[in-house]
Short mmCIF file of C-alpha atoms and ligand atoms in Angstrom, two decimals:
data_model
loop_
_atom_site.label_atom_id
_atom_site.label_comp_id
_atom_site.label_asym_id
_atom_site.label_seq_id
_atom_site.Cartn_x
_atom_site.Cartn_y
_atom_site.Cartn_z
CA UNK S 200 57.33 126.78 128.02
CA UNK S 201 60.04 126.33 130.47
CA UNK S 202 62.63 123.17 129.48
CA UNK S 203 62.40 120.87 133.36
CA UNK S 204 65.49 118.42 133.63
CA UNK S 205 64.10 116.27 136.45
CA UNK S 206 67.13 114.16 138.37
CA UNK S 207 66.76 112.18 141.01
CA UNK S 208 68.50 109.31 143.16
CA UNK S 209 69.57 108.23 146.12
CA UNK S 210 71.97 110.09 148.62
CA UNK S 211 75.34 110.63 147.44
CA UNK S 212 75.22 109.76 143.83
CA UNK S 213 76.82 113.05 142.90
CA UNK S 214 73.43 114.88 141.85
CA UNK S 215 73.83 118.27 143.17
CA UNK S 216 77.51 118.25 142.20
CA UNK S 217 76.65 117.39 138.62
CA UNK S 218 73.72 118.83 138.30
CA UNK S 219 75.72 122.17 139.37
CA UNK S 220 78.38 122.00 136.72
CA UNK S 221 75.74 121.02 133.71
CA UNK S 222 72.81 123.74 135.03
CA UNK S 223 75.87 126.35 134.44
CA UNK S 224 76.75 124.92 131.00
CA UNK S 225 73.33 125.12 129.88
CA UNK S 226 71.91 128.36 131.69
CA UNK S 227 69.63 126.92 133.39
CA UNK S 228 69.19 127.25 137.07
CA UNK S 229 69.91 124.34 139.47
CA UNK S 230 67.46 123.48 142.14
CA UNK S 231 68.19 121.01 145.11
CA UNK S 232 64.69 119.90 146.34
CA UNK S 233 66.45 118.11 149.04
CA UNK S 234 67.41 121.95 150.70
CA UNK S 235 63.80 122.33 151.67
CA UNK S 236 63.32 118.86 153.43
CA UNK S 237 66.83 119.58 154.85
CA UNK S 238 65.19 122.71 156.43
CA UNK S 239 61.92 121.53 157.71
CA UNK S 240 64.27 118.75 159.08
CA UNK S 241 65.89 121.49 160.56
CA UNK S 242 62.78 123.42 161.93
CA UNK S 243 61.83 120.28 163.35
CA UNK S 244 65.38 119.37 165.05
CA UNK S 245 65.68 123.01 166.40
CA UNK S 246 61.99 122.84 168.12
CA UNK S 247 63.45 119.94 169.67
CA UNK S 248 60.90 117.49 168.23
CA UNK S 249 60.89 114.21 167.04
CA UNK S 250 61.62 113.75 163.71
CA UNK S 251 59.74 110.38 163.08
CA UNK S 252 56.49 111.92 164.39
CA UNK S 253 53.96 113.04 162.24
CA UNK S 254 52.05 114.51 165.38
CA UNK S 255 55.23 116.54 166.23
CA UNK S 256 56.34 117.46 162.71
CA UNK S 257 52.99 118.40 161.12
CA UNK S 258 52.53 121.60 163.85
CA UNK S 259 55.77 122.77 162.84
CA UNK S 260 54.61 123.92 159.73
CA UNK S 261 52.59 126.57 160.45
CA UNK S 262 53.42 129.66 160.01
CA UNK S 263 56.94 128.38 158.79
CA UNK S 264 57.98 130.02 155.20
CA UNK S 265 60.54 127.90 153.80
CA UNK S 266 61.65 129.81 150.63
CA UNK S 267 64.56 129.54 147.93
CA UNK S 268 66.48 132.28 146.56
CA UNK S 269 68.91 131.95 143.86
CA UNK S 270 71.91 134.64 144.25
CA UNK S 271 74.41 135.09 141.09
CA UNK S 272 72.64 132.13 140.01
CA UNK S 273 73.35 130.04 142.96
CA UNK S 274 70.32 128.75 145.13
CA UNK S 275 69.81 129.75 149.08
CA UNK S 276 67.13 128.23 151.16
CA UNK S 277 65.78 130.72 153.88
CA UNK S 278 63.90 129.60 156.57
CA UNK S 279 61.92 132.83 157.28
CA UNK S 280 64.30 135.73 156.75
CA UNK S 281 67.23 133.17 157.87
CA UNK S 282 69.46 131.60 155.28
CA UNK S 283 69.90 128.48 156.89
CA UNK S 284 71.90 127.41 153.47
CA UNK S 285 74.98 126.24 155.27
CA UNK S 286 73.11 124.83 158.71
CA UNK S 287 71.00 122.60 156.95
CA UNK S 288 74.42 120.37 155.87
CA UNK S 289 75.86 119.27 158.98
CA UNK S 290 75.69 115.30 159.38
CA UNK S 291 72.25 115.00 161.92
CA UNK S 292 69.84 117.20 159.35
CA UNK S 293 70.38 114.33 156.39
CA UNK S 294 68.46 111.78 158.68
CA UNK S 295 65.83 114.46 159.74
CA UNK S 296 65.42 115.24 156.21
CA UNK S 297 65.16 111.95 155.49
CA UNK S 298 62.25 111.28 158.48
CA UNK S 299 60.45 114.48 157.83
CA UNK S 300 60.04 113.44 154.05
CA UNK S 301 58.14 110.11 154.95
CA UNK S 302 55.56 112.71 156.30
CA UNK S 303 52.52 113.06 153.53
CA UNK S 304 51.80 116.93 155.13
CA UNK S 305 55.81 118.05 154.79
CA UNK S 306 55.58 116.70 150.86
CA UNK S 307 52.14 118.11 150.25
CA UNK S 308 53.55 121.44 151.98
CA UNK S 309 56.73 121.67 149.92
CA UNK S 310 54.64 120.57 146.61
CA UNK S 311 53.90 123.74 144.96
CA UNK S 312 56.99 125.71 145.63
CA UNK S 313 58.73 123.32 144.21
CA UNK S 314 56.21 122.90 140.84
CA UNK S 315 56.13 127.13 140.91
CA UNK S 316 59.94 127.16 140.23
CA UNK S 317 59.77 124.62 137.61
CA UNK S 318 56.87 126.16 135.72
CA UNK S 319 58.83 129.73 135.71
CA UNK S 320 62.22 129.03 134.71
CA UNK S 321 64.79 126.38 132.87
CA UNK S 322 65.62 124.08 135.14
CA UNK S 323 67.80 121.10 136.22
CA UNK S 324 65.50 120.59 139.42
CA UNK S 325 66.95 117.26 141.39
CA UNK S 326 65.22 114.84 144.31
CA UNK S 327 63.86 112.01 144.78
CA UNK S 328 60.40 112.35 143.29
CA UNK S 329 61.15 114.58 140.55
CA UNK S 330 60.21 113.05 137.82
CA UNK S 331 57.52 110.46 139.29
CA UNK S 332 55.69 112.71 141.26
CA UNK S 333 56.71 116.40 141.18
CA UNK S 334 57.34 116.93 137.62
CA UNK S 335 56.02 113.79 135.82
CA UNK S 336 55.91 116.08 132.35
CA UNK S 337 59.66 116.73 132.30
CA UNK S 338 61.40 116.69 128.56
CA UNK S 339 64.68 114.62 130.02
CA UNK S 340 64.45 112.75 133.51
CA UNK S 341 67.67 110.99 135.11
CA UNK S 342 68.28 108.65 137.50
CA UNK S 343 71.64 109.02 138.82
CA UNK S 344 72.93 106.29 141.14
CA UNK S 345 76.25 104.44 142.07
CA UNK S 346 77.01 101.96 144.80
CA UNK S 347 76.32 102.35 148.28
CA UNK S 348 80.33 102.41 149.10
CA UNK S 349 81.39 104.73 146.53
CA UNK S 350 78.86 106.87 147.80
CA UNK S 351 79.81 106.74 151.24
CA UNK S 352 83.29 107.41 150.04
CA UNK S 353 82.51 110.60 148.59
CA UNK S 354 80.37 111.74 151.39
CA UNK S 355 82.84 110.79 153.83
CA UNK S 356 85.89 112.67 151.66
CA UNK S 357 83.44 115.89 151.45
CA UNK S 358 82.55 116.05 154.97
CA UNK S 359 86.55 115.98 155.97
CA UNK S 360 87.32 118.46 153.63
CA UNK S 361 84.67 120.70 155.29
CA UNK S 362 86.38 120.05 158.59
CA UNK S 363 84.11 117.78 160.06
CA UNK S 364 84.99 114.56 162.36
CA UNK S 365 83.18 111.61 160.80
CA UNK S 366 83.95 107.57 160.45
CA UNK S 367 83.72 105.90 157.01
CA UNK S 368 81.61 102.93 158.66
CA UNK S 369 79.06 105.45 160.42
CA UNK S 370 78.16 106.95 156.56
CA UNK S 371 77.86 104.29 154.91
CA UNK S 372 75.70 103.02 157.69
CA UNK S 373 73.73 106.44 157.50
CA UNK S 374 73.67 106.34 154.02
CA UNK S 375 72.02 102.76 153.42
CA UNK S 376 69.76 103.83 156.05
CA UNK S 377 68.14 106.56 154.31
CA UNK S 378 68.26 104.17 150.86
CA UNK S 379 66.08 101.92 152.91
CA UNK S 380 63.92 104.93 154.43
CA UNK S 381 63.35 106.60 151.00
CA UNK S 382 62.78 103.50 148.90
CA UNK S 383 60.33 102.06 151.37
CA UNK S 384 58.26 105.33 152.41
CA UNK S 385 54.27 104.71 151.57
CA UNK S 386 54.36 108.22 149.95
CA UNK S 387 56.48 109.36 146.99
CA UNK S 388 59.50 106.73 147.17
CA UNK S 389 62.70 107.27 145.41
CA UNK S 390 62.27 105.26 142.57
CA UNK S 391 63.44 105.57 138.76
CA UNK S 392 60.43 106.72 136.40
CA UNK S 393 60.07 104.28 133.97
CA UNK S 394 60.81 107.04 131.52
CA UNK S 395 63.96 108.39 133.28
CA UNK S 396 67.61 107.20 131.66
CA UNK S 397 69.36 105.55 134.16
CA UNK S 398 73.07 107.06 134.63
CA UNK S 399 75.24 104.94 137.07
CA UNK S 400 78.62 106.73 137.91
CA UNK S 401 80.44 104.30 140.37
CA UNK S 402 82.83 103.82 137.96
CA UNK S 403 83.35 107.31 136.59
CA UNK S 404 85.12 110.26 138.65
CA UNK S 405 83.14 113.66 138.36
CA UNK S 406 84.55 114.80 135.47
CA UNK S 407 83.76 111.68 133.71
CA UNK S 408 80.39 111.91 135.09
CA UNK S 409 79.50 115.71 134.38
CA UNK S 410 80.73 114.68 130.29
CA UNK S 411 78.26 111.87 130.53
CA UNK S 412 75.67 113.61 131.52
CA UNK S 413 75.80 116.90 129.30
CA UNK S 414 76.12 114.05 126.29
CA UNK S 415 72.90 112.35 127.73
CA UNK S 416 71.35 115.97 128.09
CA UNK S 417 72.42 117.68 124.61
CA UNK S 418 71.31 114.45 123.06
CA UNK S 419 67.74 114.82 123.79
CA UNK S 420 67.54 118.89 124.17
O1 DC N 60 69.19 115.25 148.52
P1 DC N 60 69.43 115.28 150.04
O2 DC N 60 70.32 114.19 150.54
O3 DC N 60 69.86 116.65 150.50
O4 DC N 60 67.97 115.02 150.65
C1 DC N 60 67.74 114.89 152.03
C2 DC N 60 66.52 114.01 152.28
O5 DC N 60 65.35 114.67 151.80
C3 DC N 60 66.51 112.67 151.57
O6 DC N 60 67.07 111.65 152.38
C4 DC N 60 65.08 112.40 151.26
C5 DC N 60 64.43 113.75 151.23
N1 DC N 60 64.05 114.19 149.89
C6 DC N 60 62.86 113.74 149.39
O7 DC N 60 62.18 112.97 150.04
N2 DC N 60 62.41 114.19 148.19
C7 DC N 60 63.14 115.04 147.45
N3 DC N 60 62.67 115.47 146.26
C8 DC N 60 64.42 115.48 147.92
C9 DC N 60 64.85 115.01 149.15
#
């Protein structure tokens, strides 16, 4: 049976980054569940739809194949035959994402890819719903979380370093924004399972963090 590590939390926490380095230590492979709503979002954003509307959304999935691949290890989300890996971060997709997931049909559609992965392979697998909804049998579920500002610090740091022009108040705007949007969604809503160990790194830098975490991990393994 494969071993799932389910990790979820809200934007910014430092779960893909972490997740990364400990999938690596362990040989597992890291997936980022948040790649596929990032790409419907996109879908969605390209069609020039609305984001917040299930009537507009819900026709953009068919005959869509959103798909991941992992490379040397590393994962790529293709939309179609189009690796849309890098489009899918620039700043406007995180709030698509974010509407797009508060639609029941763009969960229910993503649902089994996502459960397919997990059944196949070792994995550190990280959302929002992970270990509530999509993988609720997981040996070791995380919540990862830290304050809303040191979030939007390291958002706002990442996103200059990749050249981008963005303002410090904007993300953390953005960024408590989709908190609000993806704790309060009827469906699925980012929540810690009440089995999940709950990991808070606003004090800790990323090494810190990644040491905590493979100590939390190796613990229970
Ligand atoms: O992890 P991320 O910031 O790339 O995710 C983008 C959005 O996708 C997030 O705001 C909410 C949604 N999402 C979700 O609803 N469920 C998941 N398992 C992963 C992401």
């Amino acid at each position: 049976m494969a071993i799932n590590i389910a990790i979820d939390g809200p934007a910014g926490a430092g779960k893909s980054t972490i997740a990364k380095k400990v999938s690596k230590e362990l040989g597992f492979i890291y997936v980022d569940t948040g790649a596929l709503y990032r790409t419907v979002g996109l879908n969605v954003l390209r069609q020039g739809k609305n984001t917040k509307s299930e009537e507009e959304v819900v026709p953009t999935l068919e005959g869509v194949n959103v798909s991941l691949r992992f490379i040397d290890g590393e994962q790529r989300v293709f939309l179609g035959d189009e690796d849309v890996s890098e489009a899918i971060r620039q700043n406007e997709v995180s709030m698509a994402a974010s509407n797009v997931s508060a639609i029941p049909k763009v969960r229910e559609f993503l649902f089994s890819l996502q459960r397919n992965i997990a059944a196949e392979n070792n994995c550190i697998m990280d959302g929002r719903d992970i270990g509530t909804v999509v993988l609720p049998d997981a040996q070791i579920k995380i919540y990862l979380t830290a304050s809303a500002e040191a979030r939007a610090e390291r958002r706002y740091k990442e996103l200059i370093e990749k050249g981008q022009t963005v303002v410090f108040d904007e993300i953390l705007k953005d960024i408590e924004l989709r908190d609000y949007q993806d704790t309060h969604r009827e469906i699925a809503p980012l929540k810690k399972a009440d089995d999940a160990i709950l990991v808070d790194t606003t004090n800790l830098d990323l090494e810190g963090s990644i040491e905590y975490m493979l100590k939390v991990i190796k613990e229970r393994l």
